[in-house]
Coordinates of C-alpha atoms in Angstrom, one line a residue:
X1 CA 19.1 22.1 29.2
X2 CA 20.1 20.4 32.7
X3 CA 16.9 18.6 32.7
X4 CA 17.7 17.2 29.0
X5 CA 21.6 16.5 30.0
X6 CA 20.0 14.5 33.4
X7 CA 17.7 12.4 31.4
X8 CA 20.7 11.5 29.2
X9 CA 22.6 10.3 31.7
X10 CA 20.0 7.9 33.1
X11 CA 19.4 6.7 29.6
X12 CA 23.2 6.2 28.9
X13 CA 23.3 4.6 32.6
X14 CA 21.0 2.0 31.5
X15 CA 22.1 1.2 28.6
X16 CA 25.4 0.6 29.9
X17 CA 24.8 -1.2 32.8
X18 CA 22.8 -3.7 30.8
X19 CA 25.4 -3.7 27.5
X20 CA 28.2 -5.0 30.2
X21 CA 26.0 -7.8 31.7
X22 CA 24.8 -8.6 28.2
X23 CA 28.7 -8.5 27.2
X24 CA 29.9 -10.6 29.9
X25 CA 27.1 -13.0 28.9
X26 CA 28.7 -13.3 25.4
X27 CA 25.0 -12.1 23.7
X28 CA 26.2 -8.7 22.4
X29 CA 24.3 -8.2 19.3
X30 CA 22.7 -11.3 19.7
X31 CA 19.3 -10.7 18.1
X32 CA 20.5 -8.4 15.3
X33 CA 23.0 -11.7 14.4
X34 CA 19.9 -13.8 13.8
X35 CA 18.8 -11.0 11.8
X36 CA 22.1 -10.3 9.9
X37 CA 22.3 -14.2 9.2
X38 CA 18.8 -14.4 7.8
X39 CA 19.9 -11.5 5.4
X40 CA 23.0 -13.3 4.8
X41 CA 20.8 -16.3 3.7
X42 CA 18.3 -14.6 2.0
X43 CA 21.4 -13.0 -0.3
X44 CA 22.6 -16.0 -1.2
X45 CA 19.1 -17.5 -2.4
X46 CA 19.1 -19.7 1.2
X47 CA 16.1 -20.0 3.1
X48 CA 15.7 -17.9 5.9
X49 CA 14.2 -19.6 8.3
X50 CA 15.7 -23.5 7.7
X51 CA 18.5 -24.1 10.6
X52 CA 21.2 -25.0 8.0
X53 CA 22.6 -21.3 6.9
X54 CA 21.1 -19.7 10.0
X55 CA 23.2 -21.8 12.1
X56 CA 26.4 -21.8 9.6
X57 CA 26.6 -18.2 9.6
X58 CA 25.8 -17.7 12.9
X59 CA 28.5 -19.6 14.8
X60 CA 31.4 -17.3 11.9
X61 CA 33.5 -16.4 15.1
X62 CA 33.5 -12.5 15.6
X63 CA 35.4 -10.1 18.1
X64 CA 34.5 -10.5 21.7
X65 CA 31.7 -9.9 23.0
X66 CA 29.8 -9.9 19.9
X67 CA 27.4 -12.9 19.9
X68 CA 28.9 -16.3 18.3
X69 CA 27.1 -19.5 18.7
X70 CA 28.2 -22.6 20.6
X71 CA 27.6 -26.1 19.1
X72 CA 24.1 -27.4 18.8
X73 CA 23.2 -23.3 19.2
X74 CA 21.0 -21.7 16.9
X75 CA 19.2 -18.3 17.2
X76 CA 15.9 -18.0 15.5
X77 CA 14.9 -14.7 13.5
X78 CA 11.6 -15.2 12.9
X79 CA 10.7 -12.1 10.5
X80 CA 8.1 -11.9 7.7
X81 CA 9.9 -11.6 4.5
X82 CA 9.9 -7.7 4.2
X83 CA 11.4 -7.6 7.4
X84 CA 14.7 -9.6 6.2
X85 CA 14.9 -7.3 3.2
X86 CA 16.7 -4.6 4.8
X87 CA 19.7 -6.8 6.4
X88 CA 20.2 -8.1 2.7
X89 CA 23.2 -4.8 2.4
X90 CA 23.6 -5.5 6.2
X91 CA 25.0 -8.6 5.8
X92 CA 27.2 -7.9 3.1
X93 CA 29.5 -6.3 5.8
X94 CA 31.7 -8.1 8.3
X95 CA 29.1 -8.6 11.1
X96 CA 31.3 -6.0 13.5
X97 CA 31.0 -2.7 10.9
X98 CA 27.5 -4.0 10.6
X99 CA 26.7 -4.5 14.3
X100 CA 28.0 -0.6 15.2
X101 CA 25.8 0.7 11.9
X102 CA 22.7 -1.1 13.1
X103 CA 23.3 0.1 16.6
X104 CA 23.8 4.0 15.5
X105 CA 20.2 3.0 13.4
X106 CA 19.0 2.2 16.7
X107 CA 20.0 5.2 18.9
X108 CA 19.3 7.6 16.0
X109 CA 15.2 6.4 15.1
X110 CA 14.8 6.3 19.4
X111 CA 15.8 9.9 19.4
X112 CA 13.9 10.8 16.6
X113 CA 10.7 9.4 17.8
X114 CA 11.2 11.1 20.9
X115 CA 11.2 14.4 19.4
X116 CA 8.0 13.5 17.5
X117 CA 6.4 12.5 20.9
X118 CA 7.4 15.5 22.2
X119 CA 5.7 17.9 19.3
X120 CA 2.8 15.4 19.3
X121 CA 2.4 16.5 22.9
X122 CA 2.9 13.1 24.5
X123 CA 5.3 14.9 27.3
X124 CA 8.2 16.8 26.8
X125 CA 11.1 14.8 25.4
X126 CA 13.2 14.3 29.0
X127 CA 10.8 12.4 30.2
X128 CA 10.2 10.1 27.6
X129 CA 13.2 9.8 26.9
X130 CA 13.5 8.6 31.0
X131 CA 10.5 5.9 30.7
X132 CA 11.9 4.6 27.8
X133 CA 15.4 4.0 29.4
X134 CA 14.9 0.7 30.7
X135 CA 12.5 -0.9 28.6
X136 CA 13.5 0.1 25.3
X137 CA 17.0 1.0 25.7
X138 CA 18.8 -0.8 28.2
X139 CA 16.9 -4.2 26.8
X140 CA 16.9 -3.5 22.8
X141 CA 20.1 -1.6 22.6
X142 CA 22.5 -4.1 23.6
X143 CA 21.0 -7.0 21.3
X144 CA 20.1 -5.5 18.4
X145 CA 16.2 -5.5 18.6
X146 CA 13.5 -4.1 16.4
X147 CA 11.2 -2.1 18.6
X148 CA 12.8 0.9 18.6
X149 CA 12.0 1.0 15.1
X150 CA 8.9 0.1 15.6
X151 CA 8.4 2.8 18.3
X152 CA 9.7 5.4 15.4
X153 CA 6.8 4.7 13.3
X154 CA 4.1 5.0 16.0
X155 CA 5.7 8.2 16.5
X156 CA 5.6 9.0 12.9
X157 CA 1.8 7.5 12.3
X158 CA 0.8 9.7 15.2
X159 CA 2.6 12.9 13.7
X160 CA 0.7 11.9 10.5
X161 CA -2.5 11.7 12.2
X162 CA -2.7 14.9 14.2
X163 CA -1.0 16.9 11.0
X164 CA -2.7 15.0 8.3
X165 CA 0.7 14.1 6.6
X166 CA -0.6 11.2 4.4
X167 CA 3.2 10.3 3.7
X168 CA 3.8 10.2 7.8
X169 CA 1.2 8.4 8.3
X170 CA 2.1 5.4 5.5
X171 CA 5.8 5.5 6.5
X172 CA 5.1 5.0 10.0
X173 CA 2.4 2.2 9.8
X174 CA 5.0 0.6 7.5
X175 CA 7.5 0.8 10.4
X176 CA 5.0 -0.7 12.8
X177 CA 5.1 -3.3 11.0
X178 CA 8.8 -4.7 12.0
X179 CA 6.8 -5.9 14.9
X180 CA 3.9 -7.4 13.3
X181 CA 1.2 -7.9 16.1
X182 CA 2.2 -4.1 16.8
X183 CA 1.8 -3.1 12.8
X184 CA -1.5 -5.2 12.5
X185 CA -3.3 -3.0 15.5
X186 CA -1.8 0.4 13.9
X187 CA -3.3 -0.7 10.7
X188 CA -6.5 -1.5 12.0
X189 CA -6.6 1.4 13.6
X190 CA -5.9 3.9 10.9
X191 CA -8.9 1.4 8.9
X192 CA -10.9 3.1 11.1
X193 CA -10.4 6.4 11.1
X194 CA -11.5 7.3 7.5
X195 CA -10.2 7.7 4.4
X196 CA -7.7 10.1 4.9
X197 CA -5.5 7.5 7.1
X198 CA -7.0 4.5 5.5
X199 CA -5.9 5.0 2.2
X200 CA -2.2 5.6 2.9
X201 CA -1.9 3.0 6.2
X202 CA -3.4 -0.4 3.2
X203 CA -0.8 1.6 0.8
X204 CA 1.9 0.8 3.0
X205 CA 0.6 -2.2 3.8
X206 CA 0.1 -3.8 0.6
X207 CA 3.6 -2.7 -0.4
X208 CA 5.0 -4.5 2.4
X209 CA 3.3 -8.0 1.2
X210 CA 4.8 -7.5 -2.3
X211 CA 7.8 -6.7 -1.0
X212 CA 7.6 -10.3 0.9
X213 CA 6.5 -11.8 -1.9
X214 CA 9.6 -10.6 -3.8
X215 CA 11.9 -11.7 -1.2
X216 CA 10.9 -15.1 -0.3
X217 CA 8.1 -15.8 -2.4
X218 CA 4.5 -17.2 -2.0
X219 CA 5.6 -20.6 -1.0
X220 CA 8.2 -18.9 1.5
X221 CA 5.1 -16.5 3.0
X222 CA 2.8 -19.5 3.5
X223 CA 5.8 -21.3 5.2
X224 CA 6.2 -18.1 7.2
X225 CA 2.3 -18.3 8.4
X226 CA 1.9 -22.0 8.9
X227 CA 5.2 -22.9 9.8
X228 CA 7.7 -20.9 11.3
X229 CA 5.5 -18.4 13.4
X230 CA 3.6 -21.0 15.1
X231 CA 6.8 -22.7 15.9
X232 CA 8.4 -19.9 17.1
X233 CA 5.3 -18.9 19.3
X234 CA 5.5 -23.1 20.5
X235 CA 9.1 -22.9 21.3
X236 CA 8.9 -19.2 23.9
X237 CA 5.8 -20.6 25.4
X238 CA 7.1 -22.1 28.5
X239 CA 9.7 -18.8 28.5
X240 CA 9.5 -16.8 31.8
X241 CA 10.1 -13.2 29.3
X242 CA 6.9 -14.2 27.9
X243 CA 4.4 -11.6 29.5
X244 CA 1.4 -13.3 27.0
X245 CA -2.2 -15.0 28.2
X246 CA -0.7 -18.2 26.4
X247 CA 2.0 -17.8 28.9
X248 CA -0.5 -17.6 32.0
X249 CA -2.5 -20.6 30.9
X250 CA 0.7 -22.6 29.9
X251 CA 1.7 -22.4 33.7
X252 CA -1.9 -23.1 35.3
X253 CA -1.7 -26.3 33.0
X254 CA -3.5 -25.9 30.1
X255 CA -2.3 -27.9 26.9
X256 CA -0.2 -26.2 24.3
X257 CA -2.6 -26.5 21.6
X258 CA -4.8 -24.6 23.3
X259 CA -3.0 -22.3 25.6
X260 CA -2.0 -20.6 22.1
X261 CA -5.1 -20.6 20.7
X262 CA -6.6 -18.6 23.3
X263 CA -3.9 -16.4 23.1
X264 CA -4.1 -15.7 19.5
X265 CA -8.3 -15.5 20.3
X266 CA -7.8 -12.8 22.6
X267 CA -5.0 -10.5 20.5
X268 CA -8.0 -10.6 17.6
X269 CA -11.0 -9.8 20.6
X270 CA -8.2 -6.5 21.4
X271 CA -8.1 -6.0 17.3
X272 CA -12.2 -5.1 17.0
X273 CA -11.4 -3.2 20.4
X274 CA -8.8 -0.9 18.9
X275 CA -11.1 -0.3 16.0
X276 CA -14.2 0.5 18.2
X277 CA -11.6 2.8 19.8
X278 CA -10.6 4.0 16.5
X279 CA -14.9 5.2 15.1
X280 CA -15.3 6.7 18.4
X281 CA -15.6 10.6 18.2
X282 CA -13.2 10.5 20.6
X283 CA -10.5 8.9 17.8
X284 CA -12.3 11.3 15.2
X285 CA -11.4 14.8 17.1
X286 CA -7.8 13.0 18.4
X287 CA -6.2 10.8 15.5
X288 CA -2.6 11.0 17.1
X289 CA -4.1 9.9 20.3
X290 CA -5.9 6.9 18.6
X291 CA -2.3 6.1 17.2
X292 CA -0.8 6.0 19.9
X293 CA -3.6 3.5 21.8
X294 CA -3.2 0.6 19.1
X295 CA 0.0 -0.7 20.8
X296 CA -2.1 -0.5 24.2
X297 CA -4.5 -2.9 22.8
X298 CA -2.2 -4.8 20.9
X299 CA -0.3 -6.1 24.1
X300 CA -3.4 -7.3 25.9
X301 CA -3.4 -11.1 25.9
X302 CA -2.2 -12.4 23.1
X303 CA 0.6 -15.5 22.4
X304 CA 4.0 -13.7 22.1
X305 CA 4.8 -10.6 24.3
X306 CA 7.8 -9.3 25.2
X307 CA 9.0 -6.6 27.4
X308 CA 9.6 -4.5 24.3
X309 CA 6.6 -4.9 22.9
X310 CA 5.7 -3.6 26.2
X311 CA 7.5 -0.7 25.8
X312 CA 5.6 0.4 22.5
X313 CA 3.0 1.5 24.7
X314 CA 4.5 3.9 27.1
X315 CA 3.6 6.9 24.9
X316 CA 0.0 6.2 25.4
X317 CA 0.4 6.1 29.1
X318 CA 2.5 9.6 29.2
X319 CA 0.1 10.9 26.8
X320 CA -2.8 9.9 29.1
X321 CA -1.4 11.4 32.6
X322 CA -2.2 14.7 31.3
X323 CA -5.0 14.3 29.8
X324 CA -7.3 11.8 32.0
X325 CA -9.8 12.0 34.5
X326 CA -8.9 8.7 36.5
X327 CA -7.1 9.4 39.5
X328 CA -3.5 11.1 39.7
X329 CA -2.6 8.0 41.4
X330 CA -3.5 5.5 38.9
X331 CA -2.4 8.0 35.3
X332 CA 1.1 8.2 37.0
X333 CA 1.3 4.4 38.9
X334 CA 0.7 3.2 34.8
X335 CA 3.7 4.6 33.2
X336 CA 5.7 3.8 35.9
X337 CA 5.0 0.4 36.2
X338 CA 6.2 -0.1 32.6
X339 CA 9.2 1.7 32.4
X340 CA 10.4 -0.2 35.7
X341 CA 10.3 -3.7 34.6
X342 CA 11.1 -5.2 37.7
X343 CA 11.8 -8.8 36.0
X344 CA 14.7 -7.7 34.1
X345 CA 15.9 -4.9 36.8
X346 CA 15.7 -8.1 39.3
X347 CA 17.6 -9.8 36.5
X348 CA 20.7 -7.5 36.3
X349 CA 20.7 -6.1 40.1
X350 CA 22.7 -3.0 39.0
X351 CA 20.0 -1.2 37.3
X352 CA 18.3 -0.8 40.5
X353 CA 20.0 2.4 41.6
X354 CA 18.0 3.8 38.7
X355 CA 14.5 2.8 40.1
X356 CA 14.1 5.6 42.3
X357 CA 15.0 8.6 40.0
X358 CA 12.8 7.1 36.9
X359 CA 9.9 7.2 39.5
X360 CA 10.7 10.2 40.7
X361 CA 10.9 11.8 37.4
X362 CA 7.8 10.1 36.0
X363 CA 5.9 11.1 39.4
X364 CA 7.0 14.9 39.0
X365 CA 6.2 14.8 35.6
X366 CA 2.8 13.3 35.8
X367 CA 1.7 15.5 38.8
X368 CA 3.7 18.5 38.4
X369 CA 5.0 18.4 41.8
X370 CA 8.2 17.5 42.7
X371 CA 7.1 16.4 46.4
X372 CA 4.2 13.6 44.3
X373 CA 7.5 12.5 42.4
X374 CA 9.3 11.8 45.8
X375 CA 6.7 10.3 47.5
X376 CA 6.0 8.2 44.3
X377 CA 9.9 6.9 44.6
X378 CA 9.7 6.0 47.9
X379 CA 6.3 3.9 47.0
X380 CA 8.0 2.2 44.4
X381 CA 11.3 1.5 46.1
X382 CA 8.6 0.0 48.8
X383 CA 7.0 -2.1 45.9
X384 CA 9.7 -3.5 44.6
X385 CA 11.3 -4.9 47.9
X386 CA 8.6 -6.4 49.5
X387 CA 8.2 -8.5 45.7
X388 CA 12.5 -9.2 46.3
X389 CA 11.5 -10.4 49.9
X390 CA 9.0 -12.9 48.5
X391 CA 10.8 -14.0 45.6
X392 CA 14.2 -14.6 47.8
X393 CA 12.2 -16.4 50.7
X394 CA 10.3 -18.7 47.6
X395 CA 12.9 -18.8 44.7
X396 CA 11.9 -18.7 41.3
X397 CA 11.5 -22.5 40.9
X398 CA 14.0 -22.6 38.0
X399 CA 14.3 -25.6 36.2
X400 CA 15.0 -27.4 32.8
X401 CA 12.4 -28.8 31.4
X402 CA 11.8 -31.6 27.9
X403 CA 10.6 -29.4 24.9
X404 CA 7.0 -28.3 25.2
X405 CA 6.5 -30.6 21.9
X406 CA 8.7 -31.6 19.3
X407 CA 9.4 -29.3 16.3
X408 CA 11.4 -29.9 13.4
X409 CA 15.0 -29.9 13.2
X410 CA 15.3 -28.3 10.0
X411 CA 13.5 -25.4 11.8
X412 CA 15.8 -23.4 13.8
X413 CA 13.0 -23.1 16.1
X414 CA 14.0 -26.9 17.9
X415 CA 17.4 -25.7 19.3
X416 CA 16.2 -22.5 20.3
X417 CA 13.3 -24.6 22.3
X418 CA 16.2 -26.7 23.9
X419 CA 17.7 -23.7 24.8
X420 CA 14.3 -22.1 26.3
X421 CA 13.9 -24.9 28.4
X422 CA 17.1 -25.1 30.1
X423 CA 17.5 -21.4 30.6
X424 CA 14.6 -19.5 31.1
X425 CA 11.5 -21.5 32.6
X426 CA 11.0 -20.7 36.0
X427 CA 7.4 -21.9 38.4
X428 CA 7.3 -20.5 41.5
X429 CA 4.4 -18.8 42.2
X430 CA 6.4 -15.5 43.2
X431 CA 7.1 -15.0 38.9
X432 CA 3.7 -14.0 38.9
X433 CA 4.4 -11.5 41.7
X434 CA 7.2 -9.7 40.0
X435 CA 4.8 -9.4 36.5
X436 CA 1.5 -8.2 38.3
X437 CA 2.9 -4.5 38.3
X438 CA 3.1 -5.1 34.1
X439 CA -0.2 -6.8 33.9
X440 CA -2.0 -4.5 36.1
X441 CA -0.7 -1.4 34.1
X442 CA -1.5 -2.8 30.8
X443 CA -5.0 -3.6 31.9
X444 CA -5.4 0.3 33.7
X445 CA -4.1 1.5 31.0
X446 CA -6.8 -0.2 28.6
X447 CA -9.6 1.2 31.2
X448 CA -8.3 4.6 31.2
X449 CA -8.2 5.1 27.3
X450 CA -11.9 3.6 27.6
X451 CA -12.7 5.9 30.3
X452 CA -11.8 8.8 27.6
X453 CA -15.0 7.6 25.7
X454 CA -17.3 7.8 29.0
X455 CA -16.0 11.4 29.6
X456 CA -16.6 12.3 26.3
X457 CA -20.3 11.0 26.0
X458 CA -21.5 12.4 29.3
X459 CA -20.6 15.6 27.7
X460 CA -22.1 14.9 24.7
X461 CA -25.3 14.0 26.6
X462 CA -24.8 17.2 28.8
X463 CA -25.1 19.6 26.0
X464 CA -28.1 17.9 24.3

């Protein structure tokens, strides 16, 4: 009970601490308006994803601090067709009812994935509720973001997997799916399993691309694919949120063009890795567990990653400090590292108070010793200011740069690229500093799920 009311707080804590910066910054809601426009626009038989009704609807004043454009601002929601669907009754409200429902959406799927975890046996439901504090609800809560619905259907998928609930299973991977490079890996995934998830994860999945195809057509799909993602992916390239390998390569001075290639490259490479994953025996004799890797390998590389993405696979990581062989060090240093993103706690100072009780928690947790969990606190708190020394005595080379290349102005895509550019595109060397502990987790965490394969075929060869 005290443990459960303790967690709470620190969750609540964050999320308010970053809902008052995000207020004072007049962006309240601001992703879920993009969202509630492109419903608005898709209601009225407007396209989506042209600037026109995007920008129109979303520069409607609304009451302070709920997100209004200025002039010459436009917010992009870049969402296949099926996604859009559901902010059709949405936006049929006045934006501040529908801002509260969405938000109440929000909160209520987080909790109930966190219970799933918890029965999954991912760790008990404090402490994910404590790793996801920062990274899922401090930075989706206050704008209106999808992951946490996302996050609900890994939960559900890997409920599915481990009960053999064929209904789970197609209900989650359909939730996966509201972040797509997350949804593709779950489906791959569950293709490799068998039949048994197979059947009901392309069931889902097929009834997602009619459902696009209802909304905005075939002609609005191919648009979609050839148009409107790659702009998108173009326009957040230079972005310093961008955690992706297009992002790396875009700052040691590779071209566009290819930068994003490789990037997109690399997220398919991780796609035949999460399916070798998925025919091991391993995957076989743990379904849940193989669920719960595919966001692990999704965020590997790739051209578009965001923190929460990012936060899609700290289940994995929780689930893996119990049940690893690597080193107590490394299976607690992993889940710690991504539920601290020091980038955004750097960027809104007063979340750092928090740093030392989410280590602490996550340490005890992982190790079972409240002493580990202190000394783990006191590593991290170590961590994070020698990176503050380096990045105050360097700066972060802020500055406003031309767009990366010109995209169309009937694309909402072009303002948001102007916007990009003169807000977050920062080049000192220190940036990659303060993302190494994100990096460095993703990629241990990627070694250790392979290192569960190892273990299991040196037994296998063992007992022949």
């Amino acid at each position: 009970m005290l443990r459960g009311i303790a967690a709470s707080v620190i969750v609540i804590a964050a999320f308010s601490i970053s809902a008052d910066r995000v207020a004072h910054g007049t962006f309240a809601m601001g992703d879920f308006k993009a969202f509630y426009c492109a419903g608005r626009a898709l209601a009225h038989h407007e396209n989506p994803y042209a600037t026109a009704p995007i920008a129109g609807c979303e520069s409607v004043a609304a009451p302070a601090p709920l997100f209004v454009t200025k002039a010459g601002e436009v917010l992009p929601a870049p969402l296949p067709g099926y996604a859009i669907v559901p902010f059709i009754p949405l936006s049929l409200l006045p934006f501040a009812i529908s801002s509260v429902l969405w938000l109440a959406v929000l909160v209520a799927v987080t909790i109930a994935a966190i219970a799933l975890f918890a029965r999954v046996g991912v760790a008990d439901a404090p402490t994910i509720a404590v790793a996801l504090a920062v990274i899922l609800a401090a930075i989706c809560f206050p704008v209106g973001e999808l992951p946490p619905v996302a996050l609900f259907g890994i939960a559900l998928a890997a409920f599915g997997g481990q009960s053999n609930r064929p209904w789970a299973i197609a209900t989650g991977i359909a939730l996966t799916f509201a972040e797509p490079q997350i949804g593709v890996a779950m489906l791959v995934v569950a293709m490799a399993l068998g039949r048994r998830t197979a059947i009901p994860a392309l069931g889902a999945t097929i009834a997602l691309g009619l459902l696009s195809i209802a909304a905005v057509g075939i002609a609005g799909n191919l648009e979609y694919l050839r148009v409107v993602l790659p702009a998108h992916l173009l326009s957040e390239l230079p972005s310093v949120l961008q955690y992706s390998l297009s992002w790396m390569l875009y700052q040691l001075g590779v071209a566009p063009g290819p930068a994003l290639l490789a990037g997109r490259l690399s997220w398919i490479v991780m796609l035949g890795v999460a399916f070798w994953f998925g025919r091991s025996k391993f995957a076989a004799a743990h379904p849940e567990a193989a669920m719960l890797a595919a966001p692990v390998f999704a965020i590997v590389g790739g051209p578009f990653l965001h923190l929460d993405h990012i936060a899609l696979a700290i289940p994995a990581t929780l689930w893996l400090a119990s049940r690893s062989t690597a080193p107590l060090w490394l299976r607690t240093a992993i889940p710690i590292a991504l539920s601290i993103p020091v980038l955004y706690i750097f960027s809104i100072i007063q979340l750092s108070p928090l740093v030392p009780f989410i280590a602490a928690w996550i340490g005890t947790a992982c190790a079972r010793d409240t002493i580990v969990g202190l000394r783990t606190a006191l590593v991290t708190i170590v961590v994070m200011a020698v990176i503050a020394a380096s990045t105050i005595a360097t700066g972060t080379g802020a500055v406003h740069l031309a767009p990366v290349a010109p995209i169309s102005a009937n694309l909402p895509q072009a303002a948001w690229a102007q916007y990009v550019d003169k807000t977050f595109v920062m080049t000192a060397w220190t940036i990659w500093l303060v993302k190494a502990p994100i990096w460095l987790a993703i990629l241990g965490a990627v070694g250790t799920l392979a290192s569960m394969l190892h273990v299991v075929r040196l037994r296998e060869t063992a007992m022949a």
